[in-house]
Coordinates of N, CA and C in Angstrom, one line a residue:
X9 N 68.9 279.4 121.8 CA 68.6 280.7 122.3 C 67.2 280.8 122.9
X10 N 66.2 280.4 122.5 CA 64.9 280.2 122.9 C 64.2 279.2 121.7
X11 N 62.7 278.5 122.5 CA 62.3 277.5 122.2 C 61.3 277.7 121.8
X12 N 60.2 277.4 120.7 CA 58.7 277.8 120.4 C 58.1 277.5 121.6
X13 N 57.0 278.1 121.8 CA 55.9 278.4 122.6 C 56.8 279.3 123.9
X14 N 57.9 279.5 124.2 CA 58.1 280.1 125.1 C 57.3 281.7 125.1
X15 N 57.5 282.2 126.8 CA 57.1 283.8 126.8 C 58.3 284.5 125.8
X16 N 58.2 285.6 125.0 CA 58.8 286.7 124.7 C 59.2 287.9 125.4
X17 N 60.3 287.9 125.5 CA 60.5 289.4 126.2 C 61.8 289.8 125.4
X18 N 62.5 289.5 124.6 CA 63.5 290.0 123.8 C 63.8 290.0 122.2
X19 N 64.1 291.2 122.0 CA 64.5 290.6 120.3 C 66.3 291.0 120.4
X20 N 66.3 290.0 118.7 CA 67.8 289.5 119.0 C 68.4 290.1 117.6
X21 N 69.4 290.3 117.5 CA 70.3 290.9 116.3 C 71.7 290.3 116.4
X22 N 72.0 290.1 114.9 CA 73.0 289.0 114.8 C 74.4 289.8 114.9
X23 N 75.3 290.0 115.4 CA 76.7 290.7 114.8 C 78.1 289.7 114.2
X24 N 78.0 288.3 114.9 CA 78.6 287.4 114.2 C 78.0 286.1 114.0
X25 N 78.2 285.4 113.1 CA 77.9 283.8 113.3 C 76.8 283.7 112.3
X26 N 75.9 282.5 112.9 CA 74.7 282.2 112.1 C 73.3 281.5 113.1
X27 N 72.3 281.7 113.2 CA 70.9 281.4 113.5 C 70.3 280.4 113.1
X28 N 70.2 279.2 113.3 CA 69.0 278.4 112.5 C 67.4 278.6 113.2
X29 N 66.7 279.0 112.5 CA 65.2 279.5 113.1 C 64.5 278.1 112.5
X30 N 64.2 276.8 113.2 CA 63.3 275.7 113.5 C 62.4 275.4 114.3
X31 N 61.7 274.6 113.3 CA 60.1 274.2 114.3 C 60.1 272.4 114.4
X32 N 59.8 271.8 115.2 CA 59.5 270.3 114.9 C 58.0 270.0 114.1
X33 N 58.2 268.8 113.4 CA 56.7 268.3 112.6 C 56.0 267.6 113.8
X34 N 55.0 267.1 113.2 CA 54.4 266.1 114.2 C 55.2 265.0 114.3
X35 N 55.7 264.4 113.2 CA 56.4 263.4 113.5 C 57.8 263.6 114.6
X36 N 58.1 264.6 115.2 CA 59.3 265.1 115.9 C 60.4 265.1 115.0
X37 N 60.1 266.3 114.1 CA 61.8 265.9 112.5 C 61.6 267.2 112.9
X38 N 62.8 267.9 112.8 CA 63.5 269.6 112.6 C 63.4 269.5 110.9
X39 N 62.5 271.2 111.2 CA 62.4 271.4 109.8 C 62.8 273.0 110.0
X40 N 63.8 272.6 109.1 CA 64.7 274.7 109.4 C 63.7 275.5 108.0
X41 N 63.7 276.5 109.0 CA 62.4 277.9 108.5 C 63.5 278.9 107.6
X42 N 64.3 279.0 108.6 CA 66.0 279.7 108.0 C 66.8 280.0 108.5
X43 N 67.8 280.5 108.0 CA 69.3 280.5 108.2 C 70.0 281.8 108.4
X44 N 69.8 282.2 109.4 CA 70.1 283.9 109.4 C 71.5 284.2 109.8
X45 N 71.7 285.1 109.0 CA 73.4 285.3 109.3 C 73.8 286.8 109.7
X46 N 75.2 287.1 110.0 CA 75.5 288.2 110.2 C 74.3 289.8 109.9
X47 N 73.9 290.5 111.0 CA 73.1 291.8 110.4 C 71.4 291.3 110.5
X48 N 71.4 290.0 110.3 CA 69.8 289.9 110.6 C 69.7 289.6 111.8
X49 N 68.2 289.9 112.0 CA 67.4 290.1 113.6 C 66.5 288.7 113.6
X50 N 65.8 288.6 114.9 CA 64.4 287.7 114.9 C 64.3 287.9 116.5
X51 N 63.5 287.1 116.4 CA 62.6 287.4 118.1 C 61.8 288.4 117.8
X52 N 61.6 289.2 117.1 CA 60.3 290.3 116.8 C 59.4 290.3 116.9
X53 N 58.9 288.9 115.6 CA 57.3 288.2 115.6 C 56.8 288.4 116.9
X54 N 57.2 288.0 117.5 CA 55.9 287.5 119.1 C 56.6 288.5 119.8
X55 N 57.5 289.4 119.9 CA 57.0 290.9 120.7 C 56.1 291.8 120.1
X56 N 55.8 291.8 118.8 CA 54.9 292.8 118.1 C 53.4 292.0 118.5
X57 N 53.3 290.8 117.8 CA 51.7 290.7 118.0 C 51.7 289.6 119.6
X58 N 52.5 289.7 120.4 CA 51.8 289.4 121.3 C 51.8 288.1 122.0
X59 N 52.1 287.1 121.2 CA 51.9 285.4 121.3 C 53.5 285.0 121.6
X60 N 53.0 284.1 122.3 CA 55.0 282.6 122.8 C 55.3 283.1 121.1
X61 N 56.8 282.6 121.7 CA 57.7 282.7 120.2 C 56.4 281.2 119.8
X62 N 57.2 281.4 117.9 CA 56.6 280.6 116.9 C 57.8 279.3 116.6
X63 N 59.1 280.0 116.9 CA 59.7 278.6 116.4 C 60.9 278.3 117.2
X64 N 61.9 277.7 117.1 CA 63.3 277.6 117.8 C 64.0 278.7 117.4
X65 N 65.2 279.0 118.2 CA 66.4 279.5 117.4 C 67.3 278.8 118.2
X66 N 68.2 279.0 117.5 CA 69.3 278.0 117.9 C 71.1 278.3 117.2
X67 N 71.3 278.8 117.6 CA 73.0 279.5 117.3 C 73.5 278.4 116.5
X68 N 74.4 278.7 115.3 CA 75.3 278.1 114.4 C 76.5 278.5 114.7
X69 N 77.3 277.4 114.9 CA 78.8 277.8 115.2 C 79.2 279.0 116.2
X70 N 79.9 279.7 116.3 CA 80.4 280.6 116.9 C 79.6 281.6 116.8
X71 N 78.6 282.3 117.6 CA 77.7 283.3 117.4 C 77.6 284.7 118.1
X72 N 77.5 285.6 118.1 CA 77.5 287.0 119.0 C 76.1 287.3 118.3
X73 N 75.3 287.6 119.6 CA 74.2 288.1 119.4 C 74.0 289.4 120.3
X74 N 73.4 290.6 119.8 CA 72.8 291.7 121.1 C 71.9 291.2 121.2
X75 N 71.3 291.8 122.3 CA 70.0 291.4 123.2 C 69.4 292.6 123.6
X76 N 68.2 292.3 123.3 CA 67.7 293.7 123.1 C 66.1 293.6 124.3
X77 N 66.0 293.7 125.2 CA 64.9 293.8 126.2 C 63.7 294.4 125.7
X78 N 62.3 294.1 125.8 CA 61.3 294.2 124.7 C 61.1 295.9 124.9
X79 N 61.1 296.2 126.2 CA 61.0 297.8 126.6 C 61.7 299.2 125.6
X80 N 63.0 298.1 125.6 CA 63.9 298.8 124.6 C 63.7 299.1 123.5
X81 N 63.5 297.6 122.9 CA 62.6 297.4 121.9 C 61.9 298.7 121.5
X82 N 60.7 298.9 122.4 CA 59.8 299.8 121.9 C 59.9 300.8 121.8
X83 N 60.7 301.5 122.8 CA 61.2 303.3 123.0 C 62.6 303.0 121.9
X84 N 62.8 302.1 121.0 CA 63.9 302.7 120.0 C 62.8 302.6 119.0
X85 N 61.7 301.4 118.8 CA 61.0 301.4 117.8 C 60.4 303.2 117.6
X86 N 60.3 303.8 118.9 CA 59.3 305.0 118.5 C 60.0 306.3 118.8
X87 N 61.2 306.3 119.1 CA 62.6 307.2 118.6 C 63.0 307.2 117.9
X88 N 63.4 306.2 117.0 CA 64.1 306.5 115.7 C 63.4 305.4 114.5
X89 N 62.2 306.1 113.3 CA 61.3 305.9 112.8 C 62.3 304.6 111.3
X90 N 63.3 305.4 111.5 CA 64.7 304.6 110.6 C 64.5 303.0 111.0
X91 N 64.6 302.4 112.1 CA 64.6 301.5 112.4 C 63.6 300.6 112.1
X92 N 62.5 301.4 112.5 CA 61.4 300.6 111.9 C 60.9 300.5 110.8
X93 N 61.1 301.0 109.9 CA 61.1 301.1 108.3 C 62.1 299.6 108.2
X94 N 63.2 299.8 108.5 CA 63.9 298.8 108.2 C 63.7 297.4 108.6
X95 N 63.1 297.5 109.8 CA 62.3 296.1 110.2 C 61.3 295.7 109.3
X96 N 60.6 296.7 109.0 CA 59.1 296.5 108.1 C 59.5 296.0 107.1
X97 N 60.7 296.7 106.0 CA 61.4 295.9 104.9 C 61.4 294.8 105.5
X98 N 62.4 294.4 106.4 CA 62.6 292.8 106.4 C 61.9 292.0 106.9
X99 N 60.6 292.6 107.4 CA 59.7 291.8 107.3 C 58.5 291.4 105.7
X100 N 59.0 292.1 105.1 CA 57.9 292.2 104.1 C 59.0 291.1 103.0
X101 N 60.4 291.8 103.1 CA 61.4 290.3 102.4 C 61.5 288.9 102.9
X102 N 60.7 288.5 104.2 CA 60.5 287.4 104.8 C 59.3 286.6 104.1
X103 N 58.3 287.5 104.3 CA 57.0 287.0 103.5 C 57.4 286.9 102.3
X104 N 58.0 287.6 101.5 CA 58.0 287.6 100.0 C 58.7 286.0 100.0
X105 N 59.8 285.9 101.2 CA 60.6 284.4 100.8 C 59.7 283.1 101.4
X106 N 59.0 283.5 102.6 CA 57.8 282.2 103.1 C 57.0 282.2 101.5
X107 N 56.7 283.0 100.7 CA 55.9 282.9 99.9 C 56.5 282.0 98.6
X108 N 57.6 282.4 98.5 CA 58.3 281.6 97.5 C 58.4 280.0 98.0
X109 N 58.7 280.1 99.2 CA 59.3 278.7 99.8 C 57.6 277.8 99.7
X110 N 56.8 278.3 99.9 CA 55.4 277.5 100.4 C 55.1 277.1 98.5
X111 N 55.6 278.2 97.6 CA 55.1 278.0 96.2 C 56.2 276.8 96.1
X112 N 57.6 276.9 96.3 CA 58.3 275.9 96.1 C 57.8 274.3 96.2
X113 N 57.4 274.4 97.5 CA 57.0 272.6 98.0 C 56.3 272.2 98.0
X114 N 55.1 273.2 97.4 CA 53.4 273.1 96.7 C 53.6 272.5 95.0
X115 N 54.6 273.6 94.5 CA 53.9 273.1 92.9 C 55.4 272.7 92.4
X116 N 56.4 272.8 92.9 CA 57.8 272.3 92.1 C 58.2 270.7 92.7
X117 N 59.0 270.1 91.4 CA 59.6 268.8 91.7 C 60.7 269.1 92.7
X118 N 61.0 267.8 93.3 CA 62.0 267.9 94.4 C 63.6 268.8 93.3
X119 N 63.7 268.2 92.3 CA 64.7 268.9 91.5 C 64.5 270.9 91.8
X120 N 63.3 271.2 91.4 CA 62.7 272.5 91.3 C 63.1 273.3 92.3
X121 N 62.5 272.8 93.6 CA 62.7 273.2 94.9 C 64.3 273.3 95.6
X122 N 65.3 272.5 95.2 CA 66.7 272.6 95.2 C 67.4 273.7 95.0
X123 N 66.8 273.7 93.4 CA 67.1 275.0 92.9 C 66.5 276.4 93.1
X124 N 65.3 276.7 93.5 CA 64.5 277.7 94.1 C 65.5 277.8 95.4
X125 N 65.9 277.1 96.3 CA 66.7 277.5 97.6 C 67.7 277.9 97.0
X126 N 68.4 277.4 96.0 CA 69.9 277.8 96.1 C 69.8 279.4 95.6
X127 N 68.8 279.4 94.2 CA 68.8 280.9 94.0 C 68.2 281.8 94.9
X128 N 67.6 281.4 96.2 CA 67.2 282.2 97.2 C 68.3 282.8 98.3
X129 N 69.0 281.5 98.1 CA 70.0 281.8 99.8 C 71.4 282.4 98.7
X130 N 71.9 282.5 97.1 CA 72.4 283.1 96.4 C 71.8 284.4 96.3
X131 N 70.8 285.3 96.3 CA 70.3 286.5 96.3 C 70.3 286.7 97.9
X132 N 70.1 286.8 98.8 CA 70.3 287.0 100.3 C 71.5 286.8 100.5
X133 N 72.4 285.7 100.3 CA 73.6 285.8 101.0 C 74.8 286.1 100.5
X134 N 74.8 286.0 99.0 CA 75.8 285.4 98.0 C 76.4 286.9 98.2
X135 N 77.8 287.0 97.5 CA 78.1 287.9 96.7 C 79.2 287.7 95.2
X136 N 78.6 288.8 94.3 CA 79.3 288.4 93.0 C 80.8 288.2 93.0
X137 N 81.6 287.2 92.5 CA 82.9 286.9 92.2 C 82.7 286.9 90.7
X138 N 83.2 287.5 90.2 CA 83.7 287.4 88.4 C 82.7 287.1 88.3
X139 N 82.3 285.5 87.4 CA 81.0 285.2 86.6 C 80.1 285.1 87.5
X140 N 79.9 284.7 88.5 CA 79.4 284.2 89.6 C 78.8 284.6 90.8
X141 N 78.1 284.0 91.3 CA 78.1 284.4 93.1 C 78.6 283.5 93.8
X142 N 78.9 283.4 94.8 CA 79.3 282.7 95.6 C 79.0 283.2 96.9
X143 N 78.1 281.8 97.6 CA 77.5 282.0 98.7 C 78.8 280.9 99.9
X144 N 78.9 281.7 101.2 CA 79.8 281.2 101.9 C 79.3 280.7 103.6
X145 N 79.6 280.1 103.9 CA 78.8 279.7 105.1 C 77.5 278.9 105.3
X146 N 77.0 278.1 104.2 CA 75.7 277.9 103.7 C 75.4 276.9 105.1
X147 N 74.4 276.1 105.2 CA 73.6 275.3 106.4 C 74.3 274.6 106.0
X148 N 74.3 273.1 106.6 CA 74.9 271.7 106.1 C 73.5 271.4 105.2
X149 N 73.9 270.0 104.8 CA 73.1 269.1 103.5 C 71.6 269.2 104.3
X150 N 72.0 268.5 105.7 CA 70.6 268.1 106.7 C 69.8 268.9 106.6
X151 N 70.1 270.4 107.1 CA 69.5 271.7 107.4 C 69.3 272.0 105.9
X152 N 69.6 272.2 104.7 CA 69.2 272.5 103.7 C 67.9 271.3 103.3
X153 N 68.2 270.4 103.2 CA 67.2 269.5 102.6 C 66.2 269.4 103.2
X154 N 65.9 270.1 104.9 CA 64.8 270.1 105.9 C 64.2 271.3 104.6
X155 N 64.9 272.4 104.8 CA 64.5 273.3 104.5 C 63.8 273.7 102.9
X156 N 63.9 272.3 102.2 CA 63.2 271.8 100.9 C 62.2 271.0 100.9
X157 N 62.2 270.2 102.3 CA 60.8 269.1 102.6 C 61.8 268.1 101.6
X158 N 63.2 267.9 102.2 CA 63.3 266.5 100.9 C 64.8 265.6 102.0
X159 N 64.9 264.1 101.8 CA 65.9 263.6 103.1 C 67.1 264.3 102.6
X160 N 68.1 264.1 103.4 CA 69.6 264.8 103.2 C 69.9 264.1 101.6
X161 N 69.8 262.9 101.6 CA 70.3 262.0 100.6 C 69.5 262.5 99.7
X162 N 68.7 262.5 99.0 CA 67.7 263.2 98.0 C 68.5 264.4 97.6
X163 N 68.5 265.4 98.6 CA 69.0 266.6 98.2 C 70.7 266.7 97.8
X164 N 71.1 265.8 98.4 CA 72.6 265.5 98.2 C 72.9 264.9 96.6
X165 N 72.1 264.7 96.3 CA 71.7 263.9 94.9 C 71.3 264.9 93.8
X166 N 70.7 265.7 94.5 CA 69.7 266.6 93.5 C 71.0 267.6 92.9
X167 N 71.7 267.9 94.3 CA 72.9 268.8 94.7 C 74.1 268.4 93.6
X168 N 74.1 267.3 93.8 CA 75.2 266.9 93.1 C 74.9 266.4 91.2
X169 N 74.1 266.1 90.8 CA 73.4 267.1 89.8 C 73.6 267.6 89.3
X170 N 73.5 268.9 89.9 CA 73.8 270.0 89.6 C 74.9 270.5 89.3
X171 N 75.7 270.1 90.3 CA 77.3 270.3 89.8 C 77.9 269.6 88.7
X172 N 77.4 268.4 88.7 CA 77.7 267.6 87.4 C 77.4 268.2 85.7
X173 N 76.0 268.9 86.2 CA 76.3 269.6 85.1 C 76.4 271.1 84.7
X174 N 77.2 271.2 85.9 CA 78.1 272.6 85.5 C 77.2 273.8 85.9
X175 N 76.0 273.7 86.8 CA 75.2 275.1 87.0 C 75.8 275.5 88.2
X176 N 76.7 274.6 89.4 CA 77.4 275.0 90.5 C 78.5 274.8 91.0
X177 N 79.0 275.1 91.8 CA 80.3 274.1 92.2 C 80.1 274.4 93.3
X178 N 80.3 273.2 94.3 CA 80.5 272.8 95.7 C 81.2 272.8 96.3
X179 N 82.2 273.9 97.4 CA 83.1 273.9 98.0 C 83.1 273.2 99.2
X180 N 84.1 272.8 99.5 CA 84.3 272.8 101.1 C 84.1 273.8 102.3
X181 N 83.6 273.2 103.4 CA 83.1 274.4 104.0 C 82.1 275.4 104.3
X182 N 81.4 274.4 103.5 CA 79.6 275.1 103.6 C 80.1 276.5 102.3
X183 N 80.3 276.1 101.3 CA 80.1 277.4 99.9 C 80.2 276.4 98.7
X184 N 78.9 277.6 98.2 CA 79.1 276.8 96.5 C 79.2 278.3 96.2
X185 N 78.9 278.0 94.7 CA 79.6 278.9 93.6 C 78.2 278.8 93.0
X186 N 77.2 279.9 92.1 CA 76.1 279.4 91.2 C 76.8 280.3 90.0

């Protein structure tokens, strides 16, 4: 959809599909930021303060996105005050999750950090089934395990673990169960 450092001139809102929002390391490895699905937006950052986008986006599967021109952008930001309230929330639930994520890969064991994602993208995405949540459509292993600082294999390990002993179950199809 667009590339870091590029100019800005649009913000984007999801109506089907999924977003992966990545940046490359120095070493050139994709490290996914997140996983945005149905109803969430991005492209905002760098029309508000100004600067080339910050990271990739890049469409998951089958995607519909609106497109929204930055002009637009503005005369709805200052027409209808609703909207931007609601941006500000999900900007302030962004930070609150960069915040968790940076505590995650600062002071937790690779085991720790597994689990901090899963109960993150289970509160964001999941919804309750009987005992449970069940999150549906999740990233692949790759894209999750970027997104812990840990290799696919590590996290596939840590993952499976888990299920072993009974805190998840792993479906087919990108869903588990917590």
């Amino acid at each position: 959809i667009f590339l870091e450092e590029e100019h800005a001139d649009r913000f984007y809102l999801i109506l089907e599909g999924k977003v992966k929002i990545s940046r490359l390391n120095k070493e050139g490895k994709e490290v996914v930021i997140a996983i945005l699905g149905e109803g969430n937006f991005f492209g905002e950052m760098a029309l508000l303060d100004g600067f080339d986008r910050s990271a990739d986006a890049t469409a998951e599967f089958d995607t519909s996105i609106l497109t929204i021109r930055e002009e637009i952008f503005y005369q709805m930001l200052s027409k209808f005050p609703g909207v931007s309230i609601n941006i500000l929330k999900q900007l302030a639930r962004r930070i609150r999750n960069s915040d968790s994520q940076i505590k995650g890969l600062s002071l937790l064991n690779a085991r720790g950090r597994v689990a901090s994602a899963l109960l993150r993208w289970s509160q964001d995405q999941g919804v309750r089934e009987g005992e449970g949540i069940v999150v549906r459509g999740t990233p692949t292993q790759k894209e999750m395990a970027s997104y812990v600082g840990l290799t696919r294999e590590t996290f596939n390990r840590i993952l499976k673990g888990f299920e072993r002993e009974g805190y998840i179950e792993v479906h087919p199809k990108g869903m588990f169960r917590i």
